[in-house]
Coordinates of C-alpha atoms in Angstrom, one line a residue:
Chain A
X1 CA -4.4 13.3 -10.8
X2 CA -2.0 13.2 -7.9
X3 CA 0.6 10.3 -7.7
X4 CA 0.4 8.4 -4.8
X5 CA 3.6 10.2 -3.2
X6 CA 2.1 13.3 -3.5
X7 CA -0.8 11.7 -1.5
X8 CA 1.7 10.5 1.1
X9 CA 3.1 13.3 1.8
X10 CA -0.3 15.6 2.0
X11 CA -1.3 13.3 4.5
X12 CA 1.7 13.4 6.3
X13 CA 0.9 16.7 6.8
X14 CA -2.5 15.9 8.0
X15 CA -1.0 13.5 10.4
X16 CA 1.5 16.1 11.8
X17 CA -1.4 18.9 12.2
X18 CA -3.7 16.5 14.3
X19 CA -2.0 13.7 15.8
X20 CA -1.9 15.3 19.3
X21 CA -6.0 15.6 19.6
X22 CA -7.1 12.6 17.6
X23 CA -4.4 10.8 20.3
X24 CA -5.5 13.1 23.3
X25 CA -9.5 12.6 22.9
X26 CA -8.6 8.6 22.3
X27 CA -6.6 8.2 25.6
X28 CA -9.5 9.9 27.2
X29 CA -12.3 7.7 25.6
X30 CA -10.5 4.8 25.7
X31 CA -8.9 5.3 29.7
X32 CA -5.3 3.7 28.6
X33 CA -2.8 4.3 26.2
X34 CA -2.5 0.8 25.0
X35 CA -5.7 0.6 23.6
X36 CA -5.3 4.5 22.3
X37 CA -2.2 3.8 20.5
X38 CA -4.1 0.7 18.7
X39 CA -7.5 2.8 17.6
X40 CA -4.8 5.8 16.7
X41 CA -2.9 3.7 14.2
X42 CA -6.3 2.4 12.8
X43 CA -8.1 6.1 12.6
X44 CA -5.3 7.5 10.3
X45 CA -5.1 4.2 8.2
X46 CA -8.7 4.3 7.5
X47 CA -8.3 8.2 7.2
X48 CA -5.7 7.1 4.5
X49 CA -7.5 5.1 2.3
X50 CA -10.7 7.4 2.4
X51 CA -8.5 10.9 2.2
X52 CA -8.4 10.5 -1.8
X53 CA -12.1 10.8 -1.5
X54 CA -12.1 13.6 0.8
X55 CA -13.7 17.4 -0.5
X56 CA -10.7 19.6 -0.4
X57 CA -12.9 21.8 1.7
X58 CA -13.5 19.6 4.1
X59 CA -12.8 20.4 8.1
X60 CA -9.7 17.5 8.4
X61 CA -9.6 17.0 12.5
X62 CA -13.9 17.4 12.3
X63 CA -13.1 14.3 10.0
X64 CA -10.8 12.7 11.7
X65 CA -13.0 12.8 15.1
X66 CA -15.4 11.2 13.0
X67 CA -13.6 8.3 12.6
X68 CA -12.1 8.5 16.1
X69 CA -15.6 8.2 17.3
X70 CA -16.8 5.4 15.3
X71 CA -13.6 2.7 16.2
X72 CA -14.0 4.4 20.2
X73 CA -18.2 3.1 19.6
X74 CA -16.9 -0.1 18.1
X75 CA -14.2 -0.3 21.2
X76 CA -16.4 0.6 23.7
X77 CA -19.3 -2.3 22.9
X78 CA -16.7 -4.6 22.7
X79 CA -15.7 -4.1 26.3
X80 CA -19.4 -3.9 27.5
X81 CA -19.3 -7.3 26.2
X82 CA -16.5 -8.0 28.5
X83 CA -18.0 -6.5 31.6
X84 CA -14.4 -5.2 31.6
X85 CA -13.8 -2.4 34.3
X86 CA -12.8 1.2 32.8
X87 CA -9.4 1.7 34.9
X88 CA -6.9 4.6 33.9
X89 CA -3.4 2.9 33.1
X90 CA -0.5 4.3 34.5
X91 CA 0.2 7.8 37.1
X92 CA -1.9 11.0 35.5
X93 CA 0.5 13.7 34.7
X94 CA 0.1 16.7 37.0
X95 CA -2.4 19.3 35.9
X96 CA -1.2 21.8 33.6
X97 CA -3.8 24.4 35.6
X98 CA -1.6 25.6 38.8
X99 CA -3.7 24.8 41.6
X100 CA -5.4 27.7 43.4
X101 CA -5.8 26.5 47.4
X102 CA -4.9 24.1 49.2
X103 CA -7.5 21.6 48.9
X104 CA -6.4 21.6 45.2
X105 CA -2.5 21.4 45.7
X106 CA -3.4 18.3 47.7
X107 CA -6.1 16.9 45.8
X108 CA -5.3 17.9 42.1
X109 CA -4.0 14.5 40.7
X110 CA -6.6 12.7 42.6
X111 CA -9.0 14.6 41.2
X112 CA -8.4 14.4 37.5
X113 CA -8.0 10.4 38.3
X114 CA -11.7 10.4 39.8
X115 CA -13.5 12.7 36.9
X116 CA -11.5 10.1 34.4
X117 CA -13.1 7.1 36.0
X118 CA -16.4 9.0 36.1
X119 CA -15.9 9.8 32.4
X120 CA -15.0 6.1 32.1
X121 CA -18.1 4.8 33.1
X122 CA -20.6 7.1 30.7
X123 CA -22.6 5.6 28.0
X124 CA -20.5 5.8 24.5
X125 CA -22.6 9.1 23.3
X126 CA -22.3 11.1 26.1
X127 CA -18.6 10.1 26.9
X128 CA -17.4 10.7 23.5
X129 CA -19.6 13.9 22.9
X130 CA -18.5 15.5 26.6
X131 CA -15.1 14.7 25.5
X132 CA -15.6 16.2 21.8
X133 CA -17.1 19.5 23.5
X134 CA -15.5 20.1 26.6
X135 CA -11.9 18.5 26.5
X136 CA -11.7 19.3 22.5
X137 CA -13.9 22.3 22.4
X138 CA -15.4 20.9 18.9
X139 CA -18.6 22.4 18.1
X140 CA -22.4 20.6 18.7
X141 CA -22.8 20.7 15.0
X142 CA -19.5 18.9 14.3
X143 CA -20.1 16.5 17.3
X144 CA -23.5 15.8 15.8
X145 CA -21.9 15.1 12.8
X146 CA -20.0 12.6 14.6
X147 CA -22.8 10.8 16.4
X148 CA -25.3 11.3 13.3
X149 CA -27.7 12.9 15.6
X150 CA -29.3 16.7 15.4
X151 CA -27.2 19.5 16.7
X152 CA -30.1 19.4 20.1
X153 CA -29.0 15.7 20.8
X154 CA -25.6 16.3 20.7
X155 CA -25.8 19.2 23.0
X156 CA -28.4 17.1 25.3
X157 CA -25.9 14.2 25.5
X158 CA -23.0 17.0 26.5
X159 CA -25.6 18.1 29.6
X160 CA -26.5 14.8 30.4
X161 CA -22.6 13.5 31.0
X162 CA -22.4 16.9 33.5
X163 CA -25.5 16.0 35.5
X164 CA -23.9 12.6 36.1
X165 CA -20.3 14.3 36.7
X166 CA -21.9 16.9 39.1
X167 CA -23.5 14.4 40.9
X168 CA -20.4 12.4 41.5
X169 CA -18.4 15.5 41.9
X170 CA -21.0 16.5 44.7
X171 CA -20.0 13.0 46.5
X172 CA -16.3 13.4 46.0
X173 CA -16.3 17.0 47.6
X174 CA -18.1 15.5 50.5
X175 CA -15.9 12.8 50.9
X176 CA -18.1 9.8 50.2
X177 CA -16.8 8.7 46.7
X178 CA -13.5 9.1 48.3
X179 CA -13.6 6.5 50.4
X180 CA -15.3 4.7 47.7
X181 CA -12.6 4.9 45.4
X182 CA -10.1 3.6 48.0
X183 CA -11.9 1.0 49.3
X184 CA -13.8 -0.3 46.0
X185 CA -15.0 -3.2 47.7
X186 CA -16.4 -1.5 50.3
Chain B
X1 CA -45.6 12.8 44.9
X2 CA -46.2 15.6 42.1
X3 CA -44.3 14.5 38.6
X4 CA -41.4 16.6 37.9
X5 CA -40.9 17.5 34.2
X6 CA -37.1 16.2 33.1
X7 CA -34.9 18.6 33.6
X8 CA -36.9 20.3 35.8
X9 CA -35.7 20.7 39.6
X10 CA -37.6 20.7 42.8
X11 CA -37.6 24.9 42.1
X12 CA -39.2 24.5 39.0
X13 CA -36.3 26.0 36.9
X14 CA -34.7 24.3 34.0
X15 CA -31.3 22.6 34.9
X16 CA -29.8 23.0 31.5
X17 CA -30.3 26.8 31.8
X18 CA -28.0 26.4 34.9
X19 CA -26.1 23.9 32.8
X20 CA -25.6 26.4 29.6
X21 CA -24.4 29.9 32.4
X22 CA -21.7 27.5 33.7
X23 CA -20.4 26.5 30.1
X24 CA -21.1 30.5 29.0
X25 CA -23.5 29.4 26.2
X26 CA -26.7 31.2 27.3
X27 CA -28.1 34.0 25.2
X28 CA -28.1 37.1 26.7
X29 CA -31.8 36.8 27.9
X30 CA -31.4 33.4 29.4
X31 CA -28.3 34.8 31.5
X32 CA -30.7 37.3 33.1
X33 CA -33.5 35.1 33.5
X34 CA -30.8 32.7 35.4
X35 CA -29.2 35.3 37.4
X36 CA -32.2 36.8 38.8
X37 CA -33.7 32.8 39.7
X38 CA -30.2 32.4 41.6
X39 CA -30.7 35.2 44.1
X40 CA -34.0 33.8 45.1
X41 CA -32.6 29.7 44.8
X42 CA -29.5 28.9 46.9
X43 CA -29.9 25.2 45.7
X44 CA -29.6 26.0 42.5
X45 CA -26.7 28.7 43.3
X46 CA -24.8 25.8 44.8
X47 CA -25.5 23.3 41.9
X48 CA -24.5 26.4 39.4
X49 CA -20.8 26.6 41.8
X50 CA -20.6 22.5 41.1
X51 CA -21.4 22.9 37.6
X52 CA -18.8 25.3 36.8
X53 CA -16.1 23.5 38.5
X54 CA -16.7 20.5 37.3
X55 CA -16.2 22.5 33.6
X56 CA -13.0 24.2 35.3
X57 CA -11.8 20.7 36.1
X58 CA -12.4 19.1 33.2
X59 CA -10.8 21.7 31.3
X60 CA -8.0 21.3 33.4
X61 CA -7.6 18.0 32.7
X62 CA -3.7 17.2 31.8
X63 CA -3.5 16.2 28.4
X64 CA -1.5 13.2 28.3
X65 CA 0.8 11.9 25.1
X66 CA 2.5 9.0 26.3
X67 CA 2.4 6.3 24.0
X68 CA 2.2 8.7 20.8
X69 CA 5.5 8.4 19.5
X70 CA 5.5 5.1 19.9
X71 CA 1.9 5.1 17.8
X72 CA 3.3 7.8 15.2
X73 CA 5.8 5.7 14.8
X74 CA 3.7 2.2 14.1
X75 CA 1.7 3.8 11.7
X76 CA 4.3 5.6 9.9
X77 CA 5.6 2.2 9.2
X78 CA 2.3 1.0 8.0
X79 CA 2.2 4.2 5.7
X80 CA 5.2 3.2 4.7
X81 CA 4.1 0.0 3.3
X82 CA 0.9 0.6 2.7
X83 CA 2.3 3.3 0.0
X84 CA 5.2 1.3 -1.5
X85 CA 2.3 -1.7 -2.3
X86 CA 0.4 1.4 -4.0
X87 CA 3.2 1.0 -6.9
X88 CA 4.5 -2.1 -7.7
X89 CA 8.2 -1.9 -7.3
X90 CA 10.9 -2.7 -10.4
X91 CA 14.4 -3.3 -9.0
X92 CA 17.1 -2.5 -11.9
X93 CA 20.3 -3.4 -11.8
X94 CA 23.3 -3.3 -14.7
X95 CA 25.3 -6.0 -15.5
X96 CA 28.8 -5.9 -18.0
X97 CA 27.8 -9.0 -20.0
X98 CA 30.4 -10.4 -22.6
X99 CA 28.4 -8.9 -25.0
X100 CA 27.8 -5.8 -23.5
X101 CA 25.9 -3.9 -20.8
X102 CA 22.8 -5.0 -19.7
X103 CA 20.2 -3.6 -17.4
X104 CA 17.6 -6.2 -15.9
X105 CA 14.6 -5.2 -14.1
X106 CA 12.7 -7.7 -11.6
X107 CA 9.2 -7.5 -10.0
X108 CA 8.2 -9.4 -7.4
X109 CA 6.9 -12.3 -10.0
X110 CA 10.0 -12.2 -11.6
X111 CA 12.4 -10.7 -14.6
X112 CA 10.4 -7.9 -16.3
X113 CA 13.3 -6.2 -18.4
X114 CA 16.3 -7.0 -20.1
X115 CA 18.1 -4.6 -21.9
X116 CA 20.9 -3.5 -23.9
X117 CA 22.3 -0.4 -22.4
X118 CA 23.7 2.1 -24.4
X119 CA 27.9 2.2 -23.1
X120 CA 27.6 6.1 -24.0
X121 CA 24.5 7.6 -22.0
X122 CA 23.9 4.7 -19.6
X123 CA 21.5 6.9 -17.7
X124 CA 19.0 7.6 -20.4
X125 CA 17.4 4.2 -20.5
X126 CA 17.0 4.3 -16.9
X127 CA 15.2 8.0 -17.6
X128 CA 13.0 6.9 -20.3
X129 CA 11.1 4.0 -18.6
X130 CA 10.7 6.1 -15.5
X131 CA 8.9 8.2 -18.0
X132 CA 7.1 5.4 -19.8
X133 CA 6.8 3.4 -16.5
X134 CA 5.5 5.7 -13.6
X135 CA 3.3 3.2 -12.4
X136 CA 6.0 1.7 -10.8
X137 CA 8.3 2.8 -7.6
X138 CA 12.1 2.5 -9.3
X139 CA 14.7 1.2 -6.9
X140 CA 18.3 0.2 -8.0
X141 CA 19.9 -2.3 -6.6
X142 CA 23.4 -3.1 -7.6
X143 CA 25.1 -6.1 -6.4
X144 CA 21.5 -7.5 -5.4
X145 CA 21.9 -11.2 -4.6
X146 CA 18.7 -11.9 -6.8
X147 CA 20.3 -10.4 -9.8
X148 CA 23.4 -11.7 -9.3
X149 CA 21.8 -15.3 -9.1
X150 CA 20.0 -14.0 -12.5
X151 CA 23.2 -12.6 -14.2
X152 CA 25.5 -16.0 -13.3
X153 CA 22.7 -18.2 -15.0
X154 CA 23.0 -15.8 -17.9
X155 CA 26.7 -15.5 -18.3
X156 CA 27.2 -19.3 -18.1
X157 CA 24.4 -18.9 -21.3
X158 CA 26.4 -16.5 -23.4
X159 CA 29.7 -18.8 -23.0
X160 CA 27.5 -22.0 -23.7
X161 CA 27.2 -24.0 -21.0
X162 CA 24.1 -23.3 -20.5
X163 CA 20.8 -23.7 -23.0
X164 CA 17.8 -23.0 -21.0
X165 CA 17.6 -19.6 -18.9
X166 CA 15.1 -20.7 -16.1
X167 CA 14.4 -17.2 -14.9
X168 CA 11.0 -16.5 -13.7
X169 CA 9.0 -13.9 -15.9
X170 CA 6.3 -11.4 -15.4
X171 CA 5.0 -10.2 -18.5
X172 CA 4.2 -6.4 -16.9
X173 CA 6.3 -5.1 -19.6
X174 CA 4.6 -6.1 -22.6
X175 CA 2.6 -3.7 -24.6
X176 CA -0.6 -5.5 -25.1
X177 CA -2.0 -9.6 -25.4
X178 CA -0.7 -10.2 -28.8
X179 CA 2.4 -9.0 -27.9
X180 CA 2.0 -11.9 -25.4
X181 CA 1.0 -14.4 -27.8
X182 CA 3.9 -13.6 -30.2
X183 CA 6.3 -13.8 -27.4
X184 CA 4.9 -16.8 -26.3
X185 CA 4.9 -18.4 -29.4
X186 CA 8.6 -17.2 -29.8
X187 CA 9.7 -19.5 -26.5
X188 CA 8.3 -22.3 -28.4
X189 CA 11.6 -22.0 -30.9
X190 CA 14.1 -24.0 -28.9
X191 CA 18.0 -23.6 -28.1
X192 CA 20.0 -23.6 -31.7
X193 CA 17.0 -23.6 -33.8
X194 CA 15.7 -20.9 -36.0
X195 CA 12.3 -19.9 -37.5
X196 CA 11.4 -17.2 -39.5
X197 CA 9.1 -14.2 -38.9
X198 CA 6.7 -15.7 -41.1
X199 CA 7.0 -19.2 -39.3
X200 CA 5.9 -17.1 -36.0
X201 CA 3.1 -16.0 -38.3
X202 CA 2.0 -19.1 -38.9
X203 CA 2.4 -20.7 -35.4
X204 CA 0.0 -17.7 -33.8
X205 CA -2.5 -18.7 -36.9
X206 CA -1.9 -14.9 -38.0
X207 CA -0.2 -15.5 -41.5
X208 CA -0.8 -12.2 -42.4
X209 CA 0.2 -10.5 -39.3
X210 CA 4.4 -11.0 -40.5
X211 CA 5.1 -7.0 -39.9
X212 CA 3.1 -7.2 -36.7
X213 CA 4.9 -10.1 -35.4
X214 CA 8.3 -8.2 -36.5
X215 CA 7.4 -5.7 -34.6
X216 CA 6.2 -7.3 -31.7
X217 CA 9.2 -8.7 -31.2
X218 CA 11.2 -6.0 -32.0
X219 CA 9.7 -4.8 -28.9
X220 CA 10.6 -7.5 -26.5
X221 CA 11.0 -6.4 -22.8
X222 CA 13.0 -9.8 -22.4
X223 CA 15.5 -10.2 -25.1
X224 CA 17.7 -13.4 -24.6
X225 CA 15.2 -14.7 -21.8
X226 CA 12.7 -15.2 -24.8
X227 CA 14.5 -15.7 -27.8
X228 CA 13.3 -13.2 -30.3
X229 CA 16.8 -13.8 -32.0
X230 CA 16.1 -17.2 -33.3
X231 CA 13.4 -15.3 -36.1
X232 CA 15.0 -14.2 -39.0
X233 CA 13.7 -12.8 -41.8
X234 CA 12.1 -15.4 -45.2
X235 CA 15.7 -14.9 -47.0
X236 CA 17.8 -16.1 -43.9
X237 CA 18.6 -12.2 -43.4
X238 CA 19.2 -11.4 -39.7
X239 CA 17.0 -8.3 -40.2
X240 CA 17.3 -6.2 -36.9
X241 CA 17.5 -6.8 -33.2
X242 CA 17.4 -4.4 -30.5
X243 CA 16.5 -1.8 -33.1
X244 CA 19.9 -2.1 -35.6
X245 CA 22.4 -3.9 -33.6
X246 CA 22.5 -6.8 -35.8
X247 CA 26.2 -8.0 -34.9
X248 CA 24.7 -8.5 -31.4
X249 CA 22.0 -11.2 -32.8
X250 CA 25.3 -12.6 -34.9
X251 CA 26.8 -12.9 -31.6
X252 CA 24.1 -14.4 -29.8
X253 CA 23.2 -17.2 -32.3
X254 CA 27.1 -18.0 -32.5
X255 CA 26.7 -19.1 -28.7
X256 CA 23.6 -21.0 -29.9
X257 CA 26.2 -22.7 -32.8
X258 CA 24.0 -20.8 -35.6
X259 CA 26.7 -19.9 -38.3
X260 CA 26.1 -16.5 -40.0
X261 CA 27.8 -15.2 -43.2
X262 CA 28.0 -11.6 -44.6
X263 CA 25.3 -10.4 -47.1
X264 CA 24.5 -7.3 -49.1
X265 CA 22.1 -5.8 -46.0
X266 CA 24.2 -7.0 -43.7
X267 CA 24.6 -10.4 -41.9
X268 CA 22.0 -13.9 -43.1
X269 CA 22.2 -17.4 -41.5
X270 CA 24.7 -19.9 -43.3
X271 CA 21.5 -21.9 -45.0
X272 CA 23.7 -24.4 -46.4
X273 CA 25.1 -25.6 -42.6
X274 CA 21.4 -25.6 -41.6
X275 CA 19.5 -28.7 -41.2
X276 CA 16.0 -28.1 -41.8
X277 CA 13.5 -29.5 -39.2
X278 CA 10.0 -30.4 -40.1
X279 CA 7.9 -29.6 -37.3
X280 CA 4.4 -32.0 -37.4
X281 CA 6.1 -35.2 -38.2
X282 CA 9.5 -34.3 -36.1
X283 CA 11.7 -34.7 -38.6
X284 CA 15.4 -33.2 -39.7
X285 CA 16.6 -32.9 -43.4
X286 CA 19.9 -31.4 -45.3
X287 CA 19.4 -28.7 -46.4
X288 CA 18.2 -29.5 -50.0
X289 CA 16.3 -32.3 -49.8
X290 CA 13.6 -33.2 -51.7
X291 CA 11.2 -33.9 -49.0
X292 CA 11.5 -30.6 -47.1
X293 CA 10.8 -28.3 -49.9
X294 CA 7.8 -26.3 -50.3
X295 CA 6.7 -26.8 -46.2
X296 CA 5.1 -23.9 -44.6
X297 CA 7.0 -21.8 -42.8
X298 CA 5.3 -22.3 -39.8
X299 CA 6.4 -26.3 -39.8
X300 CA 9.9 -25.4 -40.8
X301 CA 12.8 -25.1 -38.2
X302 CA 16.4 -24.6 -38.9
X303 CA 18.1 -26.7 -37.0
X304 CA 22.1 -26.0 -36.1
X305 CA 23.3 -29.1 -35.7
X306 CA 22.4 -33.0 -35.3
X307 CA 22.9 -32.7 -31.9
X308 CA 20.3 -30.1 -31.5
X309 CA 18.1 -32.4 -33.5
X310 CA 18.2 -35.0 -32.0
X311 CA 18.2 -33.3 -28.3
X312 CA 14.4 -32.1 -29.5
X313 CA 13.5 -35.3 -30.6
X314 CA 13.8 -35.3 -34.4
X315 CA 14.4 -37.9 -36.5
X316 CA 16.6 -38.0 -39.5
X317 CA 14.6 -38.0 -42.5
X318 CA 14.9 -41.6 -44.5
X319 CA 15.0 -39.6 -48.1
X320 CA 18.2 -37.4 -47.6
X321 CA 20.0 -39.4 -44.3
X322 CA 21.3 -36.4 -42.9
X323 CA 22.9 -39.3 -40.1
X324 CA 24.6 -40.7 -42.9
X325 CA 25.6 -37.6 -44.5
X326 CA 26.1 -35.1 -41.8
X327 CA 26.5 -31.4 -42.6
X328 CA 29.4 -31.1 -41.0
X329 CA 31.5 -32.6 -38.3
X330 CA 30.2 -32.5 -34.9
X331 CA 32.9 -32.3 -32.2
X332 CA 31.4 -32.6 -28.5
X333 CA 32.8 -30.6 -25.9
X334 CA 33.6 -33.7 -23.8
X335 CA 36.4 -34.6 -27.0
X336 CA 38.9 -32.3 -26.3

């Protein structure tokens, strides 16, 4: 039997190890870090009082997604209720990728501010699974762990969310969604 | 217009095999199947480009942490408490009383220990109930304005100007319910009155239970607070207290105006300067009256002084007229 400071610190540890992603995949599910900081707090609290239950083998960040995801499905149908608008808060830091031609140099930020309103306005599977995959390279069978779906559905919702960003990516390079995005009323 | 299976486009080829080469995640066969189908299919060629920046930029996405710090920090703080209410906290604290140094220990109810600390090895008391105690989180607290509130009402007690220590309790402590019962029973005595251990017996209905009782109370968390020194043994011998430090139980039922005289195993109340209060019908007697001999214990009280009979509500008995023919004197403080 552990006491409960040895439990405190162990999962201090586990905090330390996995803060940055939990935090990084909520901010990107959740579009602003207000809301982030609030579903961060609660993921490692409820991570807390389940941890004493935990397998010792268990994959800790697959885990902690897990309950990421679930308060991100709870947050997200609470704001469908709302009809509220997904808006990114605050400037995007610059990329961390140094932009290859010009059209990139002058479009870089803009860009990443577009795909995040694109990724903002995805269904809650395919938002949080694209996320999971491609932002947090976790693999389709711990993303279908996640979701409870099969390894295929994960992996369909991951496709789905890039035919709809491909699509919108097709009318930002052309220019349409550009004008879009600066004129929403348009 | 002919039906196009999902995923299918207007070439006929399968988008998630497009889909899959710009991620990397085709098998081997797939990627030829797909490279071949792309020198043939400029549309798809193009939607392959799109595809594989849109992966580039999303990968690329910068990966922002403002407002962590802020969040590590929130939760740390609800760690922090969430931990400390895991383990109920004991605050200890020691205090130089006139007879001695005492360590208390308070809960969030209230007083959970008392104790006599030992002037030579201060620090192993302190050691052995972190041992015996581990459910709790320790924390000491000298000079803490709670205990200090707690050690005035108890130094204006051991000089006597105060009876009744109004100290809330929690009973965390205790070793088990009869414990409980025999402690709560031992409250029941009141200021500058004495029963025996039999008498405590006998109040809990447990006649037989004397040794039991002894050492329930020998194992009092609260000493003082519940007043395990007014029990004496059947002969008026002061038995033990605190394990052997009988001169301390002399001490504290001199405050209480409980004479004591030397005897063969060591100190006994003064029987003689004792009135003897009958419990059921509330009366007091001297000491050898007619009427108070062969009561049970548990109904029998001694009783220090007329004053502290009277301040109960006993009578004097009719028979004897311990009003008429007081044990001794009685001087009130106010007289001098």
């Amino acid at each position: 039997m552990t006491s409960s400071g040895e439990t405190a610190d162990a999962f201090g540890e586990i905090v330390d190890l996995h803060q940055r992603s939990v935090y990084r995949y909520l901010i990107r599910c959740t579009g602003n870090s207000d809301d982030a900081q609030e579903l961060f707090q609660e993921t490692f609290l409820r991570a807390y009082r389940a941890y004493a239950d935990l397998p010792t083998d268990a994959n800790r960040r697959a885990w902690l997604f897990r309950i990421a995801t679930n308060l991100v499905k709870n947050y997200i149908r609470g704001r469908q209720r709302y009809r509220k608008i997904f808006v990114a808060d605050g400037p995007i830091p610059s990329s961390k990728v140094h932009p290859t031609t010009p059209e990139q140099t002058f479009h870089s930020q803009e860009i990443a501010q577009l795909l995040l309103n694109a990724i903002g306005a995805l269904p809650f599977r395919q938002r949080t699974a694209l996320i999971q995959r491609q932002l947090e390279g976790l693999a389709y069978r711990e993303i279908a762990a996640n979701l409870d779906c099969s390894e295929d559905s994960a992996r369909a919702h991951v496709y789905q969310a890039l035919k709809k960003l491909r699509a919108y990516w097709q009318r930002v390079t052309t220019g349409e969604e550009r004008r879009c995005h600066a004129n929403p009323k348009a | 217009m002919p039906t196009q299976k999902r995923n299918t486009l207007a070439c006929g080829f399968a988008e998630d095999d497009i889909i899959a080469e710009a991620l990397g995640e085709n098998s081997q066969l797939i990627r030829q199947k797909v490279r071949s189908h792309l020198t043939a299919c400029p549309d798809c060629t193009q939607r392959l480009e799109q595809y594989k920046q849109v992966h580039f930029q999303l990968r690329s996405l910068p990966a922002p942490e403002t407002g962590l710090a802020a969040a590590r920090r929130a939760l740390d703080r609800q760690l922090t408490h969430l931990t400390a209410d895991a383990r109920p906290r004991l605050v200890l604290s020691i205090w130089n009383s006139p007879v001695g140094p005492l360590r208390i220990g308070t809960t969030d109810r209230g007083v959970a220990l008392v104790e006599f600390v030992s002037p030579d090895d201060p620090d192993s008391g302190a050691r052995r109930l972190r041992e015996k105690f581990a459910q709790f989180s320790f924390e000491q607290a000298e000079g803490n304005e709670g205990h200090t509130a707690l050690t005035r009402k108890l130094e204006a007690y051991l000089n006597g100007s105060r009876q009744a220590l109004d100290w809330a309790l929690d009973d965390v402590l205790m070793r088990s319910d009869f414990q409980r019962q025999v402690l709560r029973a031992a409250r029941e005595i009141p200021y500058g009155s004495l029963t025996t251990y039999l008498g405590l017996a006998e109040r809990i209905d447990q006649p037989k239970a004397v040794r039991a009782v002894a050492q329930a109370l020998r194992y009092n968390p609260l000493p003082i607070r519940i007043p395990c020194h007014r029990i004496v043994g059947s002969n008026g011998s002061l038995t033990g207290y605190a394990g052997n430090k009988i001169a301390l139980k002399r001490d504290i039922l001199a405050v209480e105006g409980i004479p004591t005289v030397p005897s063969r195993s060591g100190f006994a109340i003064a029987q003689d300067q004792l009135y003897v209060g009958r419990q059921a019908e509330r009366i007091f007697c001297r000491p050898h009256c007619e009427d108070a001999k062969g009561i049970r214990a548990g109904n029998r009280l001694f009783i220090a002084s007329r004053t502290r009979a009277e301040a109960i509500g006993y009578a004097p008995c009719g028979v004897c007229r311990p009003d008429r023919r007081p044990l001794h004197m009685e001087t009130e403080p106010s007289l001098f």
